[in-house]
Amino acid sequence: MQIVEHPDIFLREPTSEVKFPLSPEDQVIIDQMIDTMYRNNGIGLAANQVGYARRIFVMDTTSSQAGAMIFINPVIEKLAKEKLTEEEGCLSCPKKLIEVKRPIYVGLKYFCRHGEEQYKTFYYLSSRVVQHEVDHLNNKLIIDKPTLKGV
Ligand SMILES: [Zn+2]
């Protein structure tokens, strides 16, 4: 799978909700997304980064490449007031590290691949990745955020 890179306008096109049960195409693409994330040493990947405009992302912050989580139709329901600024990279914006300020935890509602609704709170790095990937699904990139340098 090829990663769609900025400034490809596909990254700016709306993504649509996934219907259950998942189609065979959805299933194959989810497996390929996990594979593609690992191959590129990523810790998160959104479906529109691989040319599939559906509201799906995968994440693995364990660095063991064995803990991939799948998020379908994710909705951020809670954000911490406390924020932290850290450098972030993006597979769609190669060789760029950008300082991004984000809430330190996030409460996320989503569906698993079997169509069951889930709710989970993510902290620190996982919180950052969740927000980064939901941004992708909403057509936002880290390069759009104002950098804190010089402020
Ligand atoms: Zn990204």
PDB file of C-alpha atoms and ligand atoms in Angstrom, residues 49 90-91 132 136, ligand 1:
ATOM      1  CA  GLN A  49      -3.599   8.066   4.164  1.00  0.00           C
ATOM      2  CA  CYS A  90       3.418  12.063  10.082  1.00  0.00           C
ATOM      3  CA  LEU A  91       3.831   9.404   7.389  1.00  0.00           C
ATOM      4  CA  HIS A 132      -3.588  12.972  15.199  1.00  0.00           C
ATOM      5  CA  HIS A 136      -6.564  13.016   9.432  1.00  0.00           C
TER       6      HIS A 136
HETATM    7 ZN    ZN B   1      -0.279  11.606  10.120  1.00  0.00          ZN
END
